[in-house]
Each structure stands twice: as structure tokens, then as C-alpha cells.
Tab-separated table of C-alpha atoms and ligand atoms in Angstrom:
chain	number	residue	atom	x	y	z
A	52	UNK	CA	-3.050	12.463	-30.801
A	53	UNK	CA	-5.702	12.287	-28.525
A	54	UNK	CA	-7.571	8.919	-27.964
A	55	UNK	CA	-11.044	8.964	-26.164
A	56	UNK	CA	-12.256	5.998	-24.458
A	57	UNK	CA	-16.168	6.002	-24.750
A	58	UNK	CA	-17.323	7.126	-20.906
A	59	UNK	CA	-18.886	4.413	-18.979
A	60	UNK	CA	-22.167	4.773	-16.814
A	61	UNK	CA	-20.847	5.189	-12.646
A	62	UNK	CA	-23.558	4.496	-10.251
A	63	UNK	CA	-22.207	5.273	-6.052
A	64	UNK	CA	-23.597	5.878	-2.893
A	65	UNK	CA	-21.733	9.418	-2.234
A	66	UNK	CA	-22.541	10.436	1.610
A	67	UNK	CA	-25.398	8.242	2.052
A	68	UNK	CA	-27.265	9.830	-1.396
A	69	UNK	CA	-27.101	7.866	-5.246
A	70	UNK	CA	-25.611	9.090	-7.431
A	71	UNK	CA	-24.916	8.934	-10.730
A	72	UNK	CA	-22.418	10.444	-13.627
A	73	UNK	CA	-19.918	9.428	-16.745
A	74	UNK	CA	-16.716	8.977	-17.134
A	75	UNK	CA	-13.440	8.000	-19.344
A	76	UNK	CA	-11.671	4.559	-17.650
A	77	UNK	CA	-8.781	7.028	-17.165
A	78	UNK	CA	-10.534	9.630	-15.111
A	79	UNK	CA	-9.529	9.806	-11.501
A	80	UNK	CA	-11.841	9.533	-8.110
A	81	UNK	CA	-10.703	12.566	-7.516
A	82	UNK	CA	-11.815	14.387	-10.802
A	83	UNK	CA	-15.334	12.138	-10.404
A	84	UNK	CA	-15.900	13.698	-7.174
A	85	UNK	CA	-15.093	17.268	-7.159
A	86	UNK	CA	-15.245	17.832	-11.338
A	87	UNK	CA	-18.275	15.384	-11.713
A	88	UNK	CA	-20.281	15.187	-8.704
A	89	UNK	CA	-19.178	18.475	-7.845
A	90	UNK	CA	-18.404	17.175	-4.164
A	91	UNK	CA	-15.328	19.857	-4.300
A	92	UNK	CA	-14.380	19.297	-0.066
A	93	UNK	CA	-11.884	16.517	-1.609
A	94	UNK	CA	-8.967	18.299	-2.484
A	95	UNK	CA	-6.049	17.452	-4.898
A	96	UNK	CA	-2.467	17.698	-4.116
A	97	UNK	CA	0.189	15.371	-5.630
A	98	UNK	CA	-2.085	13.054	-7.787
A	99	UNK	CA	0.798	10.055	-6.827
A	100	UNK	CA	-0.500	9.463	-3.662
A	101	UNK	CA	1.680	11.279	-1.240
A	102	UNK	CA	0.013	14.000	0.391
A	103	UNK	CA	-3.047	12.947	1.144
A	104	UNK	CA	-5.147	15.188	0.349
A	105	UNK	CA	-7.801	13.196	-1.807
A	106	UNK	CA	-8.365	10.714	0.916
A	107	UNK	CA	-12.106	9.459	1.038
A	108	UNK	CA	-13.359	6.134	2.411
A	109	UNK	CA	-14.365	4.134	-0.157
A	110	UNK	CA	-16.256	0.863	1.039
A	111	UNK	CA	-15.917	1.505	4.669
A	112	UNK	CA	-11.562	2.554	4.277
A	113	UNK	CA	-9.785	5.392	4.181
A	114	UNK	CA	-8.062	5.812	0.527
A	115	UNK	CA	-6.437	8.002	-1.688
A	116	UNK	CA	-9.126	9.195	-4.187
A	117	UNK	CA	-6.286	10.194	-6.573
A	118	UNK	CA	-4.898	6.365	-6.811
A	119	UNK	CA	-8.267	4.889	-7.754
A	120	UNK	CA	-10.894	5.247	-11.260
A	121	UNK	CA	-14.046	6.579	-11.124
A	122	UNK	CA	-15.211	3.509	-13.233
A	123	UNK	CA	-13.866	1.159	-10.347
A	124	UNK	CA	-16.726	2.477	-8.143
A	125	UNK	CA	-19.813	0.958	-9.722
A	126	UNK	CA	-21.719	0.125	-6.984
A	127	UNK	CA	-19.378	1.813	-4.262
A	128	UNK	CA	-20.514	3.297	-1.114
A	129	UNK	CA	-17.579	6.683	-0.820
A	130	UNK	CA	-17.523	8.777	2.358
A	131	UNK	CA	-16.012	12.393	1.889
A	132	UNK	CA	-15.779	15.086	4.594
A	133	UNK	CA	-18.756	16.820	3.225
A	134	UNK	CA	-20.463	13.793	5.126
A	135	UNK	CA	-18.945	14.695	8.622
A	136	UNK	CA	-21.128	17.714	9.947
A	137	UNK	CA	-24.840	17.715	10.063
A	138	UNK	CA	-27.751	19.338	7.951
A	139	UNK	CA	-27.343	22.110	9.760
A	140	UNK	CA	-23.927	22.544	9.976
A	141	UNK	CA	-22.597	21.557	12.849
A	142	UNK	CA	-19.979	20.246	13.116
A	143	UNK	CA	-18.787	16.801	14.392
A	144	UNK	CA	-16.890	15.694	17.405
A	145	UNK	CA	-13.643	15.358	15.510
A	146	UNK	CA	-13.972	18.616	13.397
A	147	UNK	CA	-14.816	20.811	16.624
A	148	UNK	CA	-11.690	19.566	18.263
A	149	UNK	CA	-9.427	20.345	15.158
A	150	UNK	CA	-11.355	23.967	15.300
A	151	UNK	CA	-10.422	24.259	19.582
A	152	UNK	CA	-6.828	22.684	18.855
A	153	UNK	CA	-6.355	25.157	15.739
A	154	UNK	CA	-5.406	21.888	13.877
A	155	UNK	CA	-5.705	23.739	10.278
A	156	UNK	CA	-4.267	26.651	9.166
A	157	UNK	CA	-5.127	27.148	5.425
A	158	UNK	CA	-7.161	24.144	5.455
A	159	UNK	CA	-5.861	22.445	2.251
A	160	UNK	CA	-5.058	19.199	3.774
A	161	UNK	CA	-7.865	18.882	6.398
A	162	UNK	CA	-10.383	17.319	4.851
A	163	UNK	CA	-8.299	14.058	3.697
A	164	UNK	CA	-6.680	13.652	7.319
A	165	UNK	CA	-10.431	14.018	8.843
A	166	UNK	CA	-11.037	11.494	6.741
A	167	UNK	CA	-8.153	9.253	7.622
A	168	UNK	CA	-9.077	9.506	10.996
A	169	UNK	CA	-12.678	9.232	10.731
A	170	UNK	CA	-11.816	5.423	9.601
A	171	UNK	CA	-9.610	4.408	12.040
A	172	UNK	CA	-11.105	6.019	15.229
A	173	UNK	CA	-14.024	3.807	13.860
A	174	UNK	CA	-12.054	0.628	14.025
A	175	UNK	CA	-9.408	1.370	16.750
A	176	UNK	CA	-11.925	3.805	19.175
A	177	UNK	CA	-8.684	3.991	21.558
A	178	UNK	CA	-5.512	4.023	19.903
A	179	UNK	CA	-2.291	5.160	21.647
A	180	UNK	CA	-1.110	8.941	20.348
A	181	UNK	CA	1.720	6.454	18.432
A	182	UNK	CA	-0.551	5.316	16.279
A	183	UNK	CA	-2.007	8.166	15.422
A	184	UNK	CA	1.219	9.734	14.441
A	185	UNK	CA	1.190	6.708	12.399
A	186	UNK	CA	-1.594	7.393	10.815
A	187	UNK	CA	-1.430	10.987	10.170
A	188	UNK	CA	2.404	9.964	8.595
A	189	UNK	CA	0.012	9.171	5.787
A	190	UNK	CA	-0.424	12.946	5.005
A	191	UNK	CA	1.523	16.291	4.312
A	192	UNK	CA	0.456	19.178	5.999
A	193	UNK	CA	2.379	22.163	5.165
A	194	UNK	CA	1.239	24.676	8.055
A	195	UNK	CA	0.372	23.321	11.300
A	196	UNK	CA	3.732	21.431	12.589
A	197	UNK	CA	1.156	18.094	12.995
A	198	UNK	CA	1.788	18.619	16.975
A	199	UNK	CA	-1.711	20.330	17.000
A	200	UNK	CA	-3.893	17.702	14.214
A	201	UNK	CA	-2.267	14.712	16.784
A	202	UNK	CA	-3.529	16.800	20.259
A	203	UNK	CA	-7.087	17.352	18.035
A	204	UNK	CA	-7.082	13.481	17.578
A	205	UNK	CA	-6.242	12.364	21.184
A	206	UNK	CA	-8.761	15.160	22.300
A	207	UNK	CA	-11.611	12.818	20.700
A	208	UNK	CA	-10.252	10.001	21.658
A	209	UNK	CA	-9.695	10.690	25.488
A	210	UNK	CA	-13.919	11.859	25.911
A	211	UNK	CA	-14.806	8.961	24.007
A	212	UNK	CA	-16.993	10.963	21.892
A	213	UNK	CA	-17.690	8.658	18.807
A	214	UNK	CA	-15.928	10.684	15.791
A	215	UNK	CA	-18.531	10.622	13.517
A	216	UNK	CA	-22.402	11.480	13.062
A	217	UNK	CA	-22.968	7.656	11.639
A	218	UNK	CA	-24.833	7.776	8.166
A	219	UNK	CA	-25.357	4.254	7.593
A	220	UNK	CA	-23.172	3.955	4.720
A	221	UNK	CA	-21.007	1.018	6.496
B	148	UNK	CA	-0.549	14.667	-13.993
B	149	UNK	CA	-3.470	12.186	-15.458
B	150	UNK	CA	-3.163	8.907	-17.009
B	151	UNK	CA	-3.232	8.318	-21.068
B	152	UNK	CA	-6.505	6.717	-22.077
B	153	UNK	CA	-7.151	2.788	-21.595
B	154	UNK	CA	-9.478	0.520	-21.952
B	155	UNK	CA	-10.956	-1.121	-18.604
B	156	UNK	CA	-11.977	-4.871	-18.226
B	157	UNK	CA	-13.508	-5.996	-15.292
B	158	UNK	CA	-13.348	-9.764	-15.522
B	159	UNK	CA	-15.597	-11.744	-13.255
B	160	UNK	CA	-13.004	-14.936	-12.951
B	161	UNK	CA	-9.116	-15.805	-13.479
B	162	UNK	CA	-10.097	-17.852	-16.891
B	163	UNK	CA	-11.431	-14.547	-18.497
B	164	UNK	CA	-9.074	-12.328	-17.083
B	165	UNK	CA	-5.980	-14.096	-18.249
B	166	UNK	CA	-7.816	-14.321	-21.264
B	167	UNK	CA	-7.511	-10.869	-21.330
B	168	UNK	CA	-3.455	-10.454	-20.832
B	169	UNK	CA	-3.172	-13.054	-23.475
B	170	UNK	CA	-4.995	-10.782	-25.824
B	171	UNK	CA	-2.836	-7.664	-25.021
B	172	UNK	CA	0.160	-9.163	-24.096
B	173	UNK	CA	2.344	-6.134	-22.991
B	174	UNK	CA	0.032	-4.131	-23.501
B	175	UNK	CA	-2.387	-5.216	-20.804
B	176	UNK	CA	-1.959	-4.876	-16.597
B	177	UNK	CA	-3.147	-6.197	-13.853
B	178	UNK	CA	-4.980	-3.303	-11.838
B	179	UNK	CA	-5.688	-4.859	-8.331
B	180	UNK	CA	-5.087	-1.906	-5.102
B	181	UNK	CA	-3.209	0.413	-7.830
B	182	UNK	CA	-1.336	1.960	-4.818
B	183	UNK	CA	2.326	1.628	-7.346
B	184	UNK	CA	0.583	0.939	-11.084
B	185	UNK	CA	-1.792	4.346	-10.434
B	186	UNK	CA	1.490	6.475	-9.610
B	187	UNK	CA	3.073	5.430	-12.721
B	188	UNK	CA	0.133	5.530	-14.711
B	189	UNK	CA	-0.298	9.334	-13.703
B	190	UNK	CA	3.589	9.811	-13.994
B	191	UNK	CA	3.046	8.114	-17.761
B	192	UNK	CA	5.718	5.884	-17.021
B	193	UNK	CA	3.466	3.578	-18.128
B	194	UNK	CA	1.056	3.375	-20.750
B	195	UNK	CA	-0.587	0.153	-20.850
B	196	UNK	CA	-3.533	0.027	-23.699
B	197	UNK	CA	-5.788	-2.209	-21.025
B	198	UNK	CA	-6.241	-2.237	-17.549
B	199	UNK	CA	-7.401	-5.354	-16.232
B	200	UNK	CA	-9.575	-4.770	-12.774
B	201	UNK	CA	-9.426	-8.403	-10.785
B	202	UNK	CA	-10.537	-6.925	-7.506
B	203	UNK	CA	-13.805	-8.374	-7.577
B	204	UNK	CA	-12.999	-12.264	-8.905
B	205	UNK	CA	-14.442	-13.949	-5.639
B	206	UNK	CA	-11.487	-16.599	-5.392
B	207	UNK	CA	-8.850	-14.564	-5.525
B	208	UNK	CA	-9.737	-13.012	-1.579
B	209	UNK	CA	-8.465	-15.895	0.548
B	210	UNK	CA	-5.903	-16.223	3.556
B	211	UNK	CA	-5.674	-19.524	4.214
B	212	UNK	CA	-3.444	-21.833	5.773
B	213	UNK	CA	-2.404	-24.506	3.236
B	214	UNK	CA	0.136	-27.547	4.771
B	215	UNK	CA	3.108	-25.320	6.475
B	216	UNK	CA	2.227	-22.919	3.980
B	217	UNK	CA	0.317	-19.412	4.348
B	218	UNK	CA	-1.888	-19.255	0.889
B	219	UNK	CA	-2.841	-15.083	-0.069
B	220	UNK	CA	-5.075	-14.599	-2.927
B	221	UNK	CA	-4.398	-11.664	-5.469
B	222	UNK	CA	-6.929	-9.733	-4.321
B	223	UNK	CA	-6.394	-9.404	-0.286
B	224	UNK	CA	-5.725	-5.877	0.547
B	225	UNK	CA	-2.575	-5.863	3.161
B	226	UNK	CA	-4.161	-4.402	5.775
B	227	UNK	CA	-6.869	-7.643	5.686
B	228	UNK	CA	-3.377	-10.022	6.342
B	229	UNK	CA	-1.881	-7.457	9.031
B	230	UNK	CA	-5.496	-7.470	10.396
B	231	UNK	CA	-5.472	-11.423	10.209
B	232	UNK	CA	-5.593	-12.509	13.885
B	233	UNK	CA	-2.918	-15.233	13.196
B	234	UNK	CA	-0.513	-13.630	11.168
B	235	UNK	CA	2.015	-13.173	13.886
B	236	UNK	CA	1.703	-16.700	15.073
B	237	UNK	CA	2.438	-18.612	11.641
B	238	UNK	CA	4.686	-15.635	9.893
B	239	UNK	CA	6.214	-13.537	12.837
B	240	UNK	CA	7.981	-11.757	10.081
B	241	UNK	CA	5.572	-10.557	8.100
B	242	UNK	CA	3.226	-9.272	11.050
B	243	UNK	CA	6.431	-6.852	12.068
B	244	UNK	CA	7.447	-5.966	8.840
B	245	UNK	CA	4.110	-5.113	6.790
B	246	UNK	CA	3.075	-2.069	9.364
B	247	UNK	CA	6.352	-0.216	7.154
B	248	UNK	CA	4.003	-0.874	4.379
B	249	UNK	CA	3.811	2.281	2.791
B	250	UNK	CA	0.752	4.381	4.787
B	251	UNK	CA	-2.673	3.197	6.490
B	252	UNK	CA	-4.562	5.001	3.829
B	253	UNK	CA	-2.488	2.678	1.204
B	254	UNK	CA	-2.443	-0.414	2.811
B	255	UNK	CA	-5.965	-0.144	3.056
B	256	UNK	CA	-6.175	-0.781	-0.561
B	257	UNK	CA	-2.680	-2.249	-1.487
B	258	UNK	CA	-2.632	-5.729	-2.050
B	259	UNK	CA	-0.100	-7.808	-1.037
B	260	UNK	CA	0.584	-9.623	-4.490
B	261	UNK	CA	0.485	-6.063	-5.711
B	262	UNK	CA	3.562	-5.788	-4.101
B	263	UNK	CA	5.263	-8.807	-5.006
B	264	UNK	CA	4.329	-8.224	-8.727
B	265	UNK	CA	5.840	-4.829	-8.393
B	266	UNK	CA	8.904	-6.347	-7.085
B	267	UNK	CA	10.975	-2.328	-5.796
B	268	UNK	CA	14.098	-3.801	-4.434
B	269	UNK	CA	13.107	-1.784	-0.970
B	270	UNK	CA	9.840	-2.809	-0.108
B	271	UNK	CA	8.497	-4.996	2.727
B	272	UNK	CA	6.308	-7.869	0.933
B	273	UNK	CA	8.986	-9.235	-1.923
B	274	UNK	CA	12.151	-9.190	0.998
B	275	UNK	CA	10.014	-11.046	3.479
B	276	UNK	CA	9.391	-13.327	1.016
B	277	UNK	CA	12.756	-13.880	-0.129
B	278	UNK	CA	13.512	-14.558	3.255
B	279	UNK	CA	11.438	-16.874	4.189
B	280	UNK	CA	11.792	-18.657	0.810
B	281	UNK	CA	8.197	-18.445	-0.261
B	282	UNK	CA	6.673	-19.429	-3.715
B	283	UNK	CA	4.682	-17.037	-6.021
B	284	UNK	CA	1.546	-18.735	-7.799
B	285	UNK	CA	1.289	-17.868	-11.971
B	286	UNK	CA	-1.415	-18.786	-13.833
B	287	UNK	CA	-1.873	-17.960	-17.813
B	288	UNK	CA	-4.329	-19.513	-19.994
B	289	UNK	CA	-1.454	-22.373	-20.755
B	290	UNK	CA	-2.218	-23.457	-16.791
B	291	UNK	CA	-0.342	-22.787	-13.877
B	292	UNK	CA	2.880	-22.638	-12.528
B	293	UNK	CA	4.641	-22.175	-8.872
B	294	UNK	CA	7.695	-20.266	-8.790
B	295	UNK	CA	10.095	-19.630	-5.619
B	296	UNK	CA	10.495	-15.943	-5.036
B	297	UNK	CA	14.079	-15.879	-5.982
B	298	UNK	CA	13.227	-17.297	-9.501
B	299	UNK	CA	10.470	-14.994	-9.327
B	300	UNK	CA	12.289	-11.417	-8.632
B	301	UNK	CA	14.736	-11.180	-11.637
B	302	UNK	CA	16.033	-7.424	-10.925
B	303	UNK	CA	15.043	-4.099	-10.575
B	304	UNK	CA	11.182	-3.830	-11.209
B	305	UNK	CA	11.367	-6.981	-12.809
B	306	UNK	CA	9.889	-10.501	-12.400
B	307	UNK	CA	9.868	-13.747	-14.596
B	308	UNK	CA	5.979	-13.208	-15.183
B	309	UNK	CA	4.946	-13.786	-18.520
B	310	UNK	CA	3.048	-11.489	-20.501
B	311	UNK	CA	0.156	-13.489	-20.255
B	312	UNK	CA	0.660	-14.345	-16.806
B	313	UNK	CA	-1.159	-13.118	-13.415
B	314	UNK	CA	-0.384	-13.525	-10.027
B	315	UNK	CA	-3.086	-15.519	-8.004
B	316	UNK	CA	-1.667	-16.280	-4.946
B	317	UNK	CA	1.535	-15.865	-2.946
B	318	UNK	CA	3.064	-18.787	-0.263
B	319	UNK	CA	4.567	-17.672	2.883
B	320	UNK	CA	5.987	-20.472	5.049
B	321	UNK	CA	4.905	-20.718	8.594
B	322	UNK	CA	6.241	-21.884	11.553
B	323	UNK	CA	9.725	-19.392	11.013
B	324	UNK	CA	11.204	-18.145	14.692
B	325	UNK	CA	11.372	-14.679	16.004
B	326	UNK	CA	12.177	-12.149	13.459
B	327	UNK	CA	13.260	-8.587	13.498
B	328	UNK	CA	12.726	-6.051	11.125
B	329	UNK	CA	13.742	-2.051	10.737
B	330	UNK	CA	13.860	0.331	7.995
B	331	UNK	CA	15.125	4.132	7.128
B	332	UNK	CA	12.664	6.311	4.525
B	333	UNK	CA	12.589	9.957	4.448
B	334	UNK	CA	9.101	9.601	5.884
B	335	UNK	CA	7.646	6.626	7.904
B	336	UNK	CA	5.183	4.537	5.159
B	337	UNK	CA	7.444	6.093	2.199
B	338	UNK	CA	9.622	3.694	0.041
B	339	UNK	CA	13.006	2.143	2.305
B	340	UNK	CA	15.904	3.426	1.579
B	341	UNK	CA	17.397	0.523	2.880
B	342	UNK	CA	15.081	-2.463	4.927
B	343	UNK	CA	16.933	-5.120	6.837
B	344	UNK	CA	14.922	-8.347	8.180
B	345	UNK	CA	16.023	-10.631	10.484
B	346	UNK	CA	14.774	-14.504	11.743
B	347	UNK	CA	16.301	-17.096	13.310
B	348	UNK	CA	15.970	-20.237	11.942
B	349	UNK	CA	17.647	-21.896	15.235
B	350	UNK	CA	19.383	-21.530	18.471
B	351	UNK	CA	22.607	-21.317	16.190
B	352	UNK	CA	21.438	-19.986	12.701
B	353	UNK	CA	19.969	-16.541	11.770
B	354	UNK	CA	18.615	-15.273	8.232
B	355	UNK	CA	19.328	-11.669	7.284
B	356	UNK	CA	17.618	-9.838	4.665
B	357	UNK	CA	18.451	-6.835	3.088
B	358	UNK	CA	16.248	-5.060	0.563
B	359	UNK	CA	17.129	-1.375	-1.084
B	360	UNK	CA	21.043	-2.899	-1.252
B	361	UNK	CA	20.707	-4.272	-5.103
B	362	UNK	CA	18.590	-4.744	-7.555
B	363	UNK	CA	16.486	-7.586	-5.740
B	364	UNK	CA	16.579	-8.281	-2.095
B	365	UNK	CA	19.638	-10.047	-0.402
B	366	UNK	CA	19.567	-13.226	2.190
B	367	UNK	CA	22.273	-14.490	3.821
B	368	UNK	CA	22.592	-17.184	6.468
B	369	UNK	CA	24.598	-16.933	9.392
B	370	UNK	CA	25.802	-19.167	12.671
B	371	UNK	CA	24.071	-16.832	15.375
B	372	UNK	CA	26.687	-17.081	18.202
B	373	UNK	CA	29.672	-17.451	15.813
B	374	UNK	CA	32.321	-13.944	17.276
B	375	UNK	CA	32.324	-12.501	14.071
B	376	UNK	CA	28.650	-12.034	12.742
B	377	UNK	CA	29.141	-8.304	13.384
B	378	UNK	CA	32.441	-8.541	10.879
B	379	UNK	CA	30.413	-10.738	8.462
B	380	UNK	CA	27.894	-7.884	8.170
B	381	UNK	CA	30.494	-4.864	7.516
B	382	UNK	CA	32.045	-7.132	5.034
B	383	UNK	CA	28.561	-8.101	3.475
B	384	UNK	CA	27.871	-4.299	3.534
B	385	UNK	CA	30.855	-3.403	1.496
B	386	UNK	CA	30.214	-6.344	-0.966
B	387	UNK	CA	26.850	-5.367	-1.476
B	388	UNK	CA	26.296	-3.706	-5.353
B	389	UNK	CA	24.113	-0.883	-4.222
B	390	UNK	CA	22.590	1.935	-6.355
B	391	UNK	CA	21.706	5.374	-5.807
B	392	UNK	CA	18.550	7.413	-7.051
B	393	UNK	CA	17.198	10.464	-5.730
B	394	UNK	CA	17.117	9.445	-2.097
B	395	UNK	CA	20.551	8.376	-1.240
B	396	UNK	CA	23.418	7.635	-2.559
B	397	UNK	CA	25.530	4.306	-2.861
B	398	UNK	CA	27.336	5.039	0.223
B	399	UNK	CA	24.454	6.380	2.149
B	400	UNK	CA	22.951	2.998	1.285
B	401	UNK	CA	26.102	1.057	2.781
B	402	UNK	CA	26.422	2.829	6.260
B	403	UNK	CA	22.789	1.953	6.257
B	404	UNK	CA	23.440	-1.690	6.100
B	405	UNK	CA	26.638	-1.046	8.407
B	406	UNK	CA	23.996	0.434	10.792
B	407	UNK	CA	20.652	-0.947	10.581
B	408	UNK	CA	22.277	-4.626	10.341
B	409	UNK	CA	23.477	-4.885	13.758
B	410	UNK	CA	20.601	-2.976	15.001
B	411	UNK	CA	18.059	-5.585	14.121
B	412	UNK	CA	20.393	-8.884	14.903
B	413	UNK	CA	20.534	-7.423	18.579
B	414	UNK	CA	17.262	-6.353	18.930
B	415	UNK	CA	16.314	-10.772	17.063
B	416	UNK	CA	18.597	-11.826	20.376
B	417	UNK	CA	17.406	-9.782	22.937
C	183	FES	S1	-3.617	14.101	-4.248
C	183	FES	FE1	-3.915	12.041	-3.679
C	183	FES	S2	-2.304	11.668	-2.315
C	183	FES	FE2	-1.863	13.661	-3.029
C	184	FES	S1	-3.471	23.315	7.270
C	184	FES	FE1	-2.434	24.080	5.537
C	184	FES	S2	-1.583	22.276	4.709
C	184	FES	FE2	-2.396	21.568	6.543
């Protein structure tokens, strides 16, 4: 037997625009985002919070989108890699080194590790290429061997270039 | 894998939210970072009929230094403590153990009660304190009530929280020496296979903890210059119950201790 839950009203900032949509307590960030908003550059591994994948920042932090509700973010400000290039296209700092470094293969995991690292070069603008194994031990990436995503990272990192076109959101 | 419906309360104190779990009993959980309930909600190992959302009651957010005690509200992420400019000063341990806190991306959300409340045998949070003999704050609509974390952690996944209890706060003691900490997971940030913790208490005294050994996390105290620590430890490691899941098996788990053990009490005296 299937019980619905009557869908509750969801107002977020998504990338700096409001937004608005409905959803059942039990529905996922994840399924908000890509099903709802139709924000689809979050992608969905696991849904237990081991690949990933779904990471967004969600009030100024990097998080899994899959171990959070939709109807938790009322009034949340959520960052997702659609957010990283500009209206034109172009890409950021971070993404054009991951492109030079070939830090993606088929892509799947990308957008949740830019996001990772789009949070913590933000707070630690120089970290050592430790910690940014560290980091990127928060993901699985099944094609690139990681070498490449950590030489991307330390790329940034070494010209200083800040790793992110800022949108205001934090 | 999504979660079976429930009903979601977003209390705006402590009063109304234990209000709540009194209503539900069983039925009801605490949702604070989510970072182990959302895993087992999607799994369906659980299937509570209410989730109760308390990360936005205002005095649950605090780190605060309290006597010789280090107060943490239900609702501090662990990344705020490990980002606490302090922490290594007044709980050495805890500053070198909560970085094997599962991942950035979790800790960022993870709360550190959330982890106590959990109570996995392996992780960081419930063996620290166990170690450092720290106190777990309940509070139910009957009042409140302090409990030290060995009273608290009864087993496996299992606590001595009432159904109609929360967690609002956990102690740490301050002021404990240098410590030493090390784990072994399949993947740095995953769930320990085996953690071992180590502090000393004084020139001639040393704690060792153990977590992902039994069904709760083991301390022992030891003379620190005494000849035969090292044979103290391979004897504790073979008395230890251990248990095996999909990750290792009971012996695995032992020549971890036998290993990681002597590993961290040399690194504590060097
Ligand atoms: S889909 Fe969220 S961590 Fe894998
Ligand atoms: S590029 Fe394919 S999984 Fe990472």
C-alpha cells in the first residue's frame, strides 16, 4: 500500500535565481533538483551517500544532495555546477583546468567533485595536494585514476585564480 | 532506493520537539545532518512514521566551554567543532580524531550528536567520548537527564535513549594530554574497520581506545613505561569479542588491534 504525504510548498535560491516547486517530505534533493527544478547537471549515483555524485552546496557547503529533503530547504540558498560557467558559457577557472588536465572521462562524477572543490578552494584558497586528496576521497570516480582531477585542482590552486565566477549566493 | 513516506515536523524549540517524540514514540526520529538516518531511510532499514527536523532550534548550535567541560549542542555540524579554533587546545583528541570523520562533504552536514546518537561501534565521535569519559545530555518532556557515555552506548546501534528522549548536548572533558589516534577503512572517510585512540593521562598512565573491536567501544588504562604494555595489548587483542560483517572478518579485526595498537602508543610517546 502506498501512502502519500500531502506535498509541501519549497521556496530556494537555486544558482542565484528563486525558485519554487512541491514536494512529498520523502522526496530527495536530488529528485527536487534534477526531477523538479529540472537542474539535471546534479547527477545520481548511490543514493547512500558514497559516491558523490549529488554533491551541491547547500548554504554556503558542499553536501550530498541525495542525504538531504527537498522540504528541508525552505528558504535555502543551493549552488549546483550549472552555476560555475558564465552566461555565455565559459567556463570557469576550475572547469578549464579539469578540461587541460583531461580530469573527466565520461563525466558522470564531475559535476559533484567541482562542486566539492568549489567549497573548499573558497575556504582553504591554498591547501596542500594532501588535502585535496582528502577531499576528493569524498567521491568515486570510475575512469580517470583521480591522479589527473588532483593535478586539475593544484593547477588552480598554484595561479591563484579564484575557482569560481562569485554569484552572491554566500 | 527512496525512503517510505513520513511525515516532517520542523519544531522551532526542544519543548515542542520532544513533544513530538512523545507523541510517536518509536515511531518518530530525530533528523538533524541525516548523514547515517538518510542512508537507512533510503536502504528502508528504517521506517520511522515522523521525522523530526531540529536543525533550526536556535539553542541547540552552541560550543561552549562549560567548567572543565566542552558543552556541543545537537545541532553543530562537525566540521563547525573541527573548525573551532580551540578544539585542539581543550580536547587534543577529538581535533585528531574527527578529520576520519567520514568525508568533507559529510562532515559538512553531520552533526556531532548525530554521531553519538547513532552510536556504530567504529566511528570517531562515540570512542572519543568513551575515552575521555564524557556525559551525553537527554532531555524528554519528563525533564532532563545527564548520562556518562558508557551508560549511554548500550551495544551495537544502541543507546539507553528513551523513546521520547533527544539528545541536546554532548560533554567532552578538557584539559586531557596528548592523544593519538589511527584508523583502517577500505576508503579514507568510510566507516573504521577498526579505530584505536590513544591519551595519556600522565607521565606514567595512558588510555587506549578501541572502537570496531565489540559491540561498543573499548578503554583500557595502562602504566605507560610498565615493559609489558606491548604484551598487554596482544593479550587485550585476543580477549577482545569482535564481529565480522561485510568488511572484515573477526580475525582481520584482531591483527588490526595487534597492529594499529602499538602503532598509535609509539607514535602518543614520540
Ligand atoms: S548519489 Fe549521493 S552520494 Fe552517491
Ligand atoms: S569521469 Fe567517469 S566516473 Fe569520473
Amino acid at each position: 500500500m502506498i501512502e502519500q504525504k500531502p506535498k509541501q510548498r519549497v521556496t530556494l535560491t537555486l544558482n542565484g535565481r528563486k525558485v519554487t516547486g512541491d514536494a512529498e517530505p520523502r522526496l530527495l534533493l536530488t529528485d527536487f533538483i534534477r526531477h523538479t527544478l529540472g537542474a539535471t547537471g546534479t547527477h545520481v549515483g548511490c543514493e547512500h551517500g558514497v559516491c558523490g555524485c549529488c554533491t551541491v552546496i547547500i548554504d554556503g557547503v558542499a553536501a550530498r544532495s541525495c542525504l538531504a529533503f527537498a522540504v528541508q530547504m525552505d528558504g535555502a540558498t543551493i549552488e549546483t555546477v550549472e552555476s560555475l560557467a558564465d552566461e555565455d558559457g565559459r567556463m570557469n577557472a576550475l572547469q578549464e583546468a579539469f578540461r587541460r588536465h583531461h580530469a573527466l572521462q565520461c563525466g558522470f562524477c564531475t559535476s559533484g567533485i567541482l562542486m566539492s572543490f568549489t567549497d573548499f578552494l573558497r575556504r582553504n584558497p591554498e591547501p596542500s595536494r594532501d588535502e585535496v586528496v582528502d577531499v576528493l576521497c569524498g567521491h568515486l570516480c570510475r575512469c580517470t585514476g583521480y591522479a589527473n582531477i588532483v593535478d586539475a585542482v593544484m593547477d588552480v590552486v598554484e595561479a591563484h585564480a579564484p575557482p569560481q565566477r562569485d554569484i552572491g549566493a554566500v | 532506493m527512496k525512503p517510505r513516506s513520513f511525515e516532517y515536523l520542523r519544531p522551532a524549540s526542544v519543548d515542542e520537539a520532544v513533544e513530538a517524540l512523545a507523541r510517536y514514540g518509536d515511531d518518530a526520529r530525530i533528523l538533524a545532518g541525516g548523514q547515517s538516518l538518510i542512508p537507512m531511510l533510503n536502504f528502508r532499514l528504517l521506517e520511522p512514521l515522523a521525522l523530526v527536523d531540529i536543525r533550526h532550534i536556535a539553542d541547540l548550535s552552541h560550543i561552549r566551554l562549560d567548567g572543565d567541560m566542552l558543552e556541543v549542542g545537537a545541532a553543530v555540524t562537525q566540521n563547525r567543532l573541527l573548525s573551532w579554533p580551540d578544539l585542539a587546545r581543550h580536547v587534543p583528541l577529538l581535533a585528531i580524531a574527527m578529520p576520519w570523520v567520514g568525508h568533507f562533504q559529510t562532515r559538512n552536514r553531520g552533526t556531532v550528536c548525530g554521531s553519538i546518537a547513532h552510536a556504530d561501534p567504529s566511528s570517531e565521535i562515540p570512542l572519543s567520548l568513551a575515552m575521555l569519559g564524557g556525559e551525553v545530555v537527554l532531555q524528554s518532556p519528563r525533564g532532563r537527564r545527564v548520562l556518562k557515555a558508557d551508560e549511554f552506548q548500550t551495544g551495537m546501534l544502541s543507546t539507553a535513549r528513551e523513546a521520547d528522549e533527544m539528545i541536546v548536548a554532548v560533554r567532552f572533558p578538557t584539559g586531557s594530554g596528548k592523544a593519538a589516534f589511527r584508523e583502517v577503512a577500505r576508503r579514507h572517510g568510510d566507516y573504521a574497520i577498526v579505530a584505536v585512540g590513544a591519551v595519556s593521562l600522565s607521565p606514567s598512565e595512558i588510555l587506549v581506545g578501541i572502537g570496531g573491536a565489540a559491540d561498543r567501544p573499548v578503554v583500557r588504562r595502562y602504566a605507560s613505561n610498565g615493559g609489558d604494555l606491548m604484551s598487554e595489548i596482544e593479550a587485550l587483542a585476543w580477549e577482545l569479542e569482535t564481529y565480522e560483517d561485510l568488511h572484515a572478518s573477526q580475525r582481520m579485526r584482531r591483527d588490526l588491534v595487534r597492529r594499529l595498537a602499538p602503532a598509535v602508543i609509539s607514535e602518543l610517546r614520540s
